[in-house]
């Protein structure tokens, strides 16, 4: 079935301009220059495309917030700092179809009247960086980027900036701080980047997957994009599946696709013939689902929310029976405690406290008072910081406590040590 984002994956040298053009690439750019910017924004609004970085906000609506005639330049920043654990779908697009991203970038830049764009790419991405670097050079040579693109009167310069591996720089305002040469720490909002962004100018920050969907929307129209997905969650989405699964990888599915079908049909079921215990549906920062949830949840924003979690980045982490969830949660806590930028006390102290309590729980045993303390700390972290990194740990903690209390009880003092405790 031909979809939106991955039609070139598997074609030899799919990352080159020659293959991209042969397979219909850059056709939407020709249509783009016959449209007014406001028409482009309306088409994207009508498509129902929502940001694929995690927030799920309407892409076209986000563009419409950019003020015009301010006398300042408008910037477009591509967020290619894919750092959410369990998420690797943007990397696939960067490595295998970078020109699709560049074409989407051109579309977004025209819509918001931007002449300067930055691609902020994760520092650890080596092949991804080389592929997008070479693709940008090819696009300049062919006249898709630069001055007066194909006589349209539109200029667009693109600069690639490599990050240094900080998780927090995936947050859009921390990304902007990093681009400005400062320490990557989130800004207080409002003002939002659409009004006061990079260098104090109006700025749009869009994710790689979001921009990569634009060529299809402009070329085929909003209605064609809406043939996929549900009324409120339109289009397709990439899901990067990892963990105890037979066929891990990145899968493009229409939104609304049953999670159970993804796990058992597309990914071949649980590794080793074991039973499913849990699934993290949207990257490590979202609440966990248990096996009962997986029976009914669908992969769209609304259905996942109804089951108490979030679609997030689409990083699906599958966990089989035999894993103690306290051990799994401690891994997450260690990551978020390390990645906290330290700017806000509830995050800086809270993530560290959670990690220490869980480590003690595993090494020395714990009790119900420890579970209550974890709950209390988490509730005092959520919504009390500049960005959502504190929530990114607090939400999993609360969901693990609620859905897997028996796993915590295994570590109560006086109980026999679990296999994970013995390892520790």
Short mmCIF file of C-alpha atoms in Angstrom, two decimals:
data_model
loop_
_atom_site.label_atom_id
_atom_site.label_comp_id
_atom_site.label_asym_id
_atom_site.label_seq_id
_atom_site.Cartn_x
_atom_site.Cartn_y
_atom_site.Cartn_z
CA UNK A 1 0.00 0.00 0.00
CA UNK A 2 1.48 3.35 -1.05
CA UNK A 3 1.55 5.74 1.89
CA UNK A 4 3.03 9.19 2.52
CA UNK A 5 6.50 9.09 4.05
CA UNK A 6 8.25 5.81 3.29
CA UNK A 7 7.54 5.08 -0.38
CA UNK A 8 11.21 5.41 -1.33
CA UNK A 9 12.60 3.34 1.54
CA UNK A 10 14.27 0.29 0.07
CA UNK A 11 15.05 1.86 -3.33
CA UNK A 12 18.75 1.80 -4.11
CA UNK A 13 20.40 5.22 -3.45
CA UNK A 14 17.04 6.68 -2.39
CA UNK A 15 18.92 9.49 -0.69
CA UNK A 16 20.24 11.00 -3.96
CA UNK A 17 18.68 13.81 -5.95
CA UNK A 18 18.63 11.67 -9.09
CA UNK A 19 16.45 8.98 -7.50
CA UNK A 20 14.29 11.55 -5.72
CA UNK A 21 13.47 13.36 -8.96
CA UNK A 22 12.89 10.09 -10.84
CA UNK A 23 10.33 9.04 -8.26
CA UNK A 24 8.30 12.25 -8.41
CA UNK A 25 10.32 14.37 -6.03
CA UNK A 26 10.28 18.21 -6.13
CA UNK A 27 7.03 18.24 -8.15
CA UNK A 28 5.21 19.98 -5.30
CA UNK A 29 7.74 22.85 -5.41
CA UNK A 30 6.56 23.73 -8.94
CA UNK A 31 2.96 23.81 -7.70
CA UNK A 32 4.01 25.70 -4.59
CA UNK A 33 5.20 28.79 -6.45
CA UNK A 34 1.77 29.19 -8.07
CA UNK A 35 0.16 29.48 -4.63
CA UNK A 36 -0.01 32.39 -2.19
CA UNK A 37 1.54 31.73 1.24
CA UNK A 38 -1.88 31.98 2.89
CA UNK A 39 -3.19 29.29 0.51
CA UNK A 40 -0.35 26.97 1.53
CA UNK A 41 -1.16 27.50 5.21
CA UNK A 42 -4.87 26.83 4.62
CA UNK A 43 -4.09 23.64 2.66
CA UNK A 44 -1.94 22.34 5.51
CA UNK A 45 -4.58 23.33 8.07
CA UNK A 46 -7.24 21.49 6.07
CA UNK A 47 -5.04 18.40 5.86
CA UNK A 48 -5.20 18.04 9.65
CA UNK A 49 -1.41 17.53 9.85
CA UNK A 50 -0.29 17.70 13.48
CA UNK A 51 3.29 18.09 14.68
CA UNK A 52 5.01 14.71 14.80
CA UNK A 53 7.68 15.67 17.33
CA UNK A 54 5.48 14.78 20.28
CA UNK A 55 3.15 17.67 21.05
CA UNK A 56 0.68 16.91 18.23
CA UNK A 57 -0.21 20.59 17.63
CA UNK A 58 -1.70 21.63 14.27
CA UNK A 59 1.19 22.46 11.90
CA UNK A 60 -0.80 24.94 9.79
CA UNK A 61 -2.18 26.71 12.87
CA UNK A 62 1.35 27.04 14.26
CA UNK A 63 2.45 28.76 11.05
CA UNK A 64 -0.52 31.14 11.17
CA UNK A 65 0.73 32.56 14.49
CA UNK A 66 3.80 34.06 12.79
CA UNK A 67 3.31 37.84 12.58
CA UNK A 68 3.92 39.53 9.23
CA UNK A 69 5.51 42.88 8.39
CA UNK A 70 7.44 43.11 11.65
CA UNK A 71 10.55 44.40 9.91
CA UNK A 72 12.44 41.40 11.27
CA UNK A 73 13.47 38.24 9.45
CA UNK A 74 11.44 35.07 9.98
CA UNK A 75 13.31 31.84 10.67
CA UNK A 76 12.44 28.19 10.16
CA UNK A 77 14.26 25.65 12.33
CA UNK A 78 14.14 21.94 11.61
CA UNK A 79 14.23 19.91 14.80
CA UNK A 80 16.36 16.88 13.88
CA UNK A 81 17.62 16.39 17.45
CA UNK A 82 15.81 13.10 17.86
CA UNK A 83 16.69 12.20 21.44
CA UNK A 84 13.62 10.58 23.00
CA UNK A 85 14.60 7.04 24.08
CA UNK A 86 12.92 4.45 21.88
CA UNK A 87 12.52 6.85 18.94
CA UNK A 88 14.46 6.49 15.69
CA UNK A 89 12.02 7.37 12.90
CA UNK A 90 13.48 10.79 11.98
CA UNK A 91 16.88 9.16 11.58
CA UNK A 92 15.37 6.86 8.93
CA UNK A 93 14.02 9.83 6.96
CA UNK A 94 17.31 11.72 7.21
CA UNK A 95 19.32 8.74 6.05
CA UNK A 96 17.05 7.34 3.34
CA UNK A 97 15.01 10.28 2.00
CA UNK A 98 16.67 13.61 2.90
CA UNK A 99 15.37 15.40 -0.21
CA UNK A 100 11.79 14.79 0.95
CA UNK A 101 12.66 16.77 4.08
CA UNK A 102 14.29 19.54 2.03
CA UNK A 103 11.23 19.80 -0.21
CA UNK A 104 9.04 20.05 2.90
CA UNK A 105 11.37 22.69 4.27
CA UNK A 106 10.98 24.76 1.10
CA UNK A 107 7.18 24.51 1.37
CA UNK A 108 7.12 25.61 5.02
CA UNK A 109 9.58 28.44 4.35
CA UNK A 110 7.41 29.82 1.54
CA UNK A 111 4.30 29.59 3.73
CA UNK A 112 5.79 31.70 6.53
CA UNK A 113 7.83 33.96 4.20
CA UNK A 114 11.15 32.73 5.54
CA UNK A 115 14.45 33.16 3.72
CA UNK A 116 16.81 31.57 6.26
CA UNK A 117 16.46 28.10 7.71
CA UNK A 118 18.50 25.98 10.11
CA UNK A 119 18.58 22.20 10.40
CA UNK A 120 19.51 21.36 14.01
CA UNK A 121 20.70 17.76 13.92
CA UNK A 122 21.72 15.50 16.78
CA UNK A 123 25.49 15.38 17.15
CA UNK A 124 25.63 11.59 17.40
CA UNK A 125 23.91 11.19 14.02
CA UNK A 126 26.84 10.60 11.67
CA UNK A 127 25.29 8.97 8.58
CA UNK A 128 22.19 11.16 8.96
CA UNK A 129 24.36 14.25 9.00
CA UNK A 130 26.36 13.20 5.95
CA UNK A 131 23.22 12.34 3.99
CA UNK A 132 21.42 15.64 4.73
CA UNK A 133 24.65 17.61 4.14
CA UNK A 134 25.11 16.04 0.71
CA UNK A 135 21.42 16.46 -0.13
CA UNK A 136 21.50 20.16 0.73
CA UNK A 137 24.55 20.58 -1.53
CA UNK A 138 22.75 18.79 -4.38
CA UNK A 139 19.67 20.99 -3.89
CA UNK A 140 21.82 24.13 -4.07
CA UNK A 141 23.53 22.92 -7.25
CA UNK A 142 20.19 22.19 -8.92
CA UNK A 143 18.66 25.52 -7.89
CA UNK A 144 16.12 24.26 -5.38
CA UNK A 145 17.89 26.30 -2.69
CA UNK A 146 19.64 29.65 -2.85
CA UNK A 147 18.73 32.90 -4.61
CA UNK A 148 15.61 33.35 -6.73
CA UNK A 149 14.62 29.68 -6.79
CA UNK A 150 13.60 28.85 -10.37
CA UNK A 151 12.79 32.51 -11.05
CA UNK A 152 10.12 32.57 -8.35
CA UNK A 153 11.70 35.52 -6.56
CA UNK A 154 11.98 33.40 -3.44
CA UNK A 155 15.35 33.00 -1.70
CA UNK A 156 16.10 30.30 0.82
CA UNK A 157 19.43 29.68 2.54
CA UNK A 158 19.89 26.55 4.67
CA UNK A 159 22.50 26.00 7.37
CA UNK A 160 23.05 22.67 9.12
CA UNK A 161 23.97 22.87 12.81
CA UNK A 162 25.13 19.82 14.77
CA UNK A 163 24.06 19.60 18.41
CA UNK A 164 26.16 18.16 21.21
CA UNK A 165 23.91 15.36 22.42
CA UNK A 166 21.85 17.06 25.16
CA UNK A 167 18.34 15.59 25.46
CA UNK A 168 16.92 18.95 26.48
CA UNK A 169 17.87 20.51 23.13
CA UNK A 170 14.98 18.59 21.58
CA UNK A 171 12.76 21.12 23.41
CA UNK A 172 12.22 23.90 20.90
CA UNK A 173 13.30 26.90 23.00
CA UNK A 174 16.38 25.07 24.34
CA UNK A 175 17.20 24.29 20.71
CA UNK A 176 16.98 28.00 19.88
CA UNK A 177 19.25 28.88 22.81
CA UNK A 178 21.78 26.31 21.59
CA UNK A 179 21.61 27.70 18.03
CA UNK A 180 22.38 31.15 19.45
CA UNK A 181 25.54 29.71 21.03
CA UNK A 182 24.20 29.64 24.59
CA UNK A 183 23.69 26.84 27.09
CA UNK A 184 20.75 24.75 25.91
CA UNK A 185 18.11 25.61 28.51
CA UNK A 186 14.38 26.11 27.85
CA UNK A 187 12.87 29.59 27.88
CA UNK A 188 9.83 30.73 29.81
CA UNK A 189 6.76 30.93 27.53
CA UNK A 190 5.08 33.20 26.55
CA UNK A 191 6.39 34.76 24.43
CA UNK A 192 6.30 31.76 22.10
CA UNK A 193 8.90 31.30 19.34
CA UNK A 194 6.37 32.21 16.64
CA UNK A 195 6.59 35.78 17.98
CA UNK A 196 9.97 35.93 19.75
CA UNK A 197 12.18 33.08 18.63
CA UNK A 198 15.66 32.77 17.18
CA UNK A 199 17.68 36.00 17.71
CA UNK A 200 14.46 37.62 18.99
CA UNK A 201 12.71 37.17 15.63
CA UNK A 202 9.56 35.24 14.60
CA UNK A 203 10.48 31.56 14.31
CA UNK A 204 8.79 28.26 13.51
CA UNK A 205 10.32 25.02 14.78
CA UNK A 206 9.08 21.90 12.99
CA UNK A 207 10.05 18.26 13.36
CA UNK A 208 11.62 16.22 10.52
CA UNK A 209 8.60 13.93 10.10
CA UNK A 210 6.18 16.88 10.08
CA UNK A 211 8.03 18.63 7.25
CA UNK A 212 8.49 15.38 5.31
CA UNK A 213 4.70 15.02 5.03
CA UNK A 214 4.31 18.38 3.26
CA UNK A 215 5.33 17.39 -0.31
CA UNK A 216 2.50 14.82 -0.39
CA UNK A 217 -0.04 17.32 0.97
CA UNK A 218 0.84 20.07 -1.51
CA UNK A 219 1.12 17.73 -4.49
CA UNK A 220 -2.01 15.63 -3.84
CA UNK A 221 -4.10 17.96 -1.69
CA UNK A 222 -5.47 17.96 1.83
CA UNK A 223 -8.29 15.54 0.99
CA UNK A 224 -5.83 12.92 -0.26
CA UNK A 225 -3.90 13.18 3.02
CA UNK A 226 -7.14 12.83 4.98
CA UNK A 227 -7.89 9.50 3.31
CA UNK A 228 -5.51 8.15 5.97
CA UNK A 229 -6.19 8.27 9.68
CA UNK A 230 -9.21 9.43 11.67
CA UNK A 231 -11.20 12.65 11.65
CA UNK A 232 -9.17 14.23 14.48
CA UNK A 233 -5.89 12.41 13.84
CA UNK A 234 -5.42 12.67 10.09
CA UNK A 235 -2.70 11.11 7.94
CA UNK A 236 -0.05 8.54 8.64
CA UNK A 237 2.64 8.35 11.30
CA UNK A 238 5.96 6.60 11.73
CA UNK A 239 6.27 4.23 14.68
CA UNK A 240 9.72 3.05 15.73
CA UNK A 241 9.24 -0.26 17.50
CA UNK A 242 11.89 -1.72 19.83
CA UNK A 243 12.19 -3.99 22.84
CA UNK A 244 11.12 -7.63 23.16
CA UNK A 245 9.73 -7.94 19.66
CA UNK A 246 10.51 -10.27 16.77
CA UNK A 247 10.75 -7.64 14.04
CA UNK A 248 11.86 -4.27 15.46
CA UNK A 249 12.01 -1.34 13.07
CA UNK A 250 10.20 1.74 11.80
CA UNK A 251 6.67 1.26 10.44
CA UNK A 252 4.43 3.79 8.70
CA UNK A 253 0.78 3.28 9.62
CA UNK A 254 -2.42 5.31 9.25
CA UNK A 255 -3.31 6.97 12.53
CA UNK A 256 -6.03 4.93 14.23
CA UNK A 257 -4.24 1.65 13.48
CA UNK A 258 -4.67 -0.90 16.32
CA UNK A 259 -1.56 -1.19 18.50
CA UNK A 260 -2.26 -4.91 18.91
CA UNK A 261 -2.01 -5.39 15.13
CA UNK A 262 1.28 -3.49 15.02
CA UNK A 263 2.76 -5.68 17.75
CA UNK A 264 1.48 -9.08 16.66
CA UNK A 265 1.04 -8.78 12.88
CA UNK A 266 3.56 -6.23 11.61
CA UNK A 267 6.25 -6.88 14.22
CA UNK A 268 5.74 -10.65 14.46
CA UNK A 269 4.76 -10.83 18.12
CA UNK A 270 6.75 -11.09 21.32
CA UNK A 271 10.29 -12.41 21.20
CA UNK A 272 10.77 -15.95 22.52
CA UNK A 273 7.05 -16.69 22.43
CA UNK A 274 6.53 -14.91 25.73
CA UNK A 275 3.42 -13.03 26.80
CA UNK A 276 3.17 -9.26 26.53
CA UNK A 277 3.49 -7.35 29.79
CA UNK A 278 3.56 -3.68 28.84
CA UNK A 279 4.01 -1.17 26.01
CA UNK A 280 5.32 2.37 26.14
CA UNK A 281 3.49 3.85 23.13
CA UNK A 282 5.14 7.23 22.48
CA UNK A 283 8.72 7.35 23.68
CA UNK A 284 10.00 6.80 27.20
CA UNK A 285 8.43 9.95 28.64
CA UNK A 286 4.78 8.88 28.30
CA UNK A 287 2.71 6.76 30.73
CA UNK A 288 2.99 3.00 30.22
CA UNK A 289 0.16 0.76 28.97
CA UNK A 290 -0.46 -2.75 30.32
CA UNK A 291 -1.38 -5.80 28.22
CA UNK A 292 -5.09 -5.20 28.80
CA UNK A 293 -4.82 -1.66 27.37
CA UNK A 294 -3.07 -2.98 24.25
CA UNK A 295 -6.12 -5.10 23.42
CA UNK A 296 -8.22 -2.01 22.69
CA UNK A 297 -6.00 1.03 22.15
CA UNK A 298 -5.56 2.51 18.67
CA UNK A 299 -2.60 4.52 17.52
CA UNK A 300 -4.13 7.98 17.34
CA UNK A 301 -3.94 10.94 19.70
CA UNK A 302 -7.44 10.51 21.09
CA UNK A 303 -7.50 6.75 21.67
CA UNK A 304 -4.12 6.69 23.40
CA UNK A 305 -5.23 9.61 25.64
CA UNK A 306 -8.42 7.72 26.54
CA UNK A 307 -6.20 4.89 27.78
CA UNK A 308 -4.22 7.28 29.98
CA UNK A 309 -1.12 7.77 27.86
CA UNK A 310 0.14 9.87 24.94
CA UNK A 311 1.07 9.17 21.32
CA UNK A 312 4.18 11.33 21.77
CA UNK A 313 6.99 10.69 19.31
CA UNK A 314 5.71 7.25 18.25
CA UNK A 315 8.55 5.40 19.95
CA UNK A 316 6.88 2.08 20.80
CA UNK A 317 8.82 0.09 23.42
CA UNK A 318 7.55 -3.47 23.95
CA UNK A 319 8.16 -5.23 27.28
CA UNK A 320 7.57 -8.94 27.77
CA UNK A 321 6.70 -10.96 30.86
CA UNK A 322 9.60 -11.58 33.20
CA UNK A 323 10.69 -7.93 33.37
CA UNK A 324 10.26 -6.26 36.73
CA UNK A 325 8.88 -2.78 36.04
CA UNK A 326 10.74 -1.20 38.99
CA UNK A 327 13.97 -2.15 37.28
CA UNK A 328 12.71 -0.71 33.97
CA UNK A 329 11.58 2.50 35.69
CA UNK A 330 14.92 2.93 37.41
CA UNK A 331 16.60 2.91 33.98
CA UNK A 332 14.33 5.76 32.88
CA UNK A 333 14.90 7.70 36.10
CA UNK A 334 18.65 7.47 35.73
CA UNK A 335 18.38 8.89 32.20
CA UNK A 336 16.16 11.84 33.12
CA UNK A 337 18.16 12.67 36.26
CA UNK A 338 21.28 12.82 34.09
CA UNK A 339 19.63 14.90 31.34
CA UNK A 340 17.92 17.51 33.56
CA UNK A 341 19.44 20.88 32.65
CA UNK A 342 19.26 21.93 36.32
CA UNK A 343 17.41 25.17 35.70
CA UNK A 344 14.27 24.34 37.76
CA UNK A 345 14.45 22.97 41.32
CA UNK A 346 11.52 20.48 41.05
CA UNK A 347 13.23 18.89 38.04
CA UNK A 348 16.85 19.12 39.17
CA UNK A 349 16.12 17.72 42.65
CA UNK A 350 13.03 15.64 41.87
CA UNK A 351 14.54 13.51 39.11
CA UNK A 352 17.55 12.79 41.29
CA UNK A 353 15.42 11.87 44.31
CA UNK A 354 13.29 9.51 42.23
CA UNK A 355 16.37 7.81 40.82
CA UNK A 356 17.92 7.36 44.30
CA UNK A 357 14.71 5.97 45.82
CA UNK A 358 14.30 3.45 43.01
CA UNK A 359 17.94 2.41 43.25
CA UNK A 360 17.51 1.86 46.99
CA UNK A 361 14.26 0.00 46.34
CA UNK A 362 16.13 -2.42 44.13
CA UNK A 363 19.29 -2.83 46.19
CA UNK A 364 17.98 -2.75 49.77
CA UNK A 365 14.22 -3.27 49.42
CA UNK A 366 11.45 -0.77 50.04
CA UNK A 367 7.90 -0.45 51.30
CA UNK A 368 4.57 1.26 50.83
CA UNK A 369 5.97 4.47 52.33
CA UNK A 370 8.51 4.61 49.50
CA UNK A 371 5.74 4.20 46.94
CA UNK A 372 3.82 7.06 48.56
CA UNK A 373 6.97 9.18 48.56
CA UNK A 374 7.53 8.52 44.84
CA UNK A 375 3.94 9.56 44.19
CA UNK A 376 4.31 12.71 46.27
CA UNK A 377 7.56 13.74 44.58
CA UNK A 378 6.09 13.13 41.12
CA UNK A 379 2.99 15.19 41.85
CA UNK A 380 5.24 18.04 42.98
CA UNK A 381 7.26 17.87 39.76
CA UNK A 382 4.44 17.91 37.20
CA UNK A 383 3.50 21.28 35.75
CA UNK A 384 5.88 23.16 38.06
CA UNK A 385 8.84 23.70 35.73
CA UNK A 386 9.68 25.74 32.63
CA UNK A 387 9.63 22.75 30.30
CA UNK A 388 8.17 19.24 30.52
CA UNK A 389 11.32 17.26 31.33
CA UNK A 390 10.15 16.85 34.94
CA UNK A 391 6.78 15.61 33.66
CA UNK A 392 8.65 13.22 31.36
CA UNK A 393 9.74 11.26 34.42
CA UNK A 394 6.83 12.02 36.75
CA UNK A 395 4.20 10.65 34.35
CA UNK A 396 5.91 7.27 33.91
CA UNK A 397 6.48 6.98 37.69
CA UNK A 398 2.78 7.52 38.44
CA UNK A 399 1.68 5.12 35.72
CA UNK A 400 4.10 2.35 36.78
CA UNK A 401 2.92 2.70 40.40
CA UNK A 402 -0.72 2.51 39.31
CA UNK A 403 -0.48 -0.32 36.78
CA UNK A 404 2.24 -2.54 38.25
CA UNK A 405 2.04 -2.26 42.07
CA UNK A 406 2.77 -5.98 42.36
CA UNK A 407 6.21 -5.41 40.84
CA UNK A 408 7.03 -2.90 43.58
CA UNK A 409 5.70 -5.34 46.20
CA UNK A 410 8.26 -7.88 45.01
CA UNK A 411 10.92 -5.58 46.42
CA UNK A 412 9.35 -4.97 49.80
CA UNK A 413 11.79 -5.60 52.63
CA UNK A 414 11.67 -9.20 53.79
CA UNK A 415 10.73 -10.56 50.37
CA UNK A 416 13.07 -12.78 48.36
CA UNK A 417 15.26 -10.85 45.95
CA UNK A 418 14.12 -10.75 42.32
CA UNK A 419 16.53 -11.70 39.49
CA UNK A 420 17.09 -7.99 38.78
CA UNK A 421 17.95 -7.34 42.44
CA UNK A 422 20.45 -10.17 42.39
CA UNK A 423 22.08 -8.69 39.28
CA UNK A 424 22.35 -5.31 40.97
#
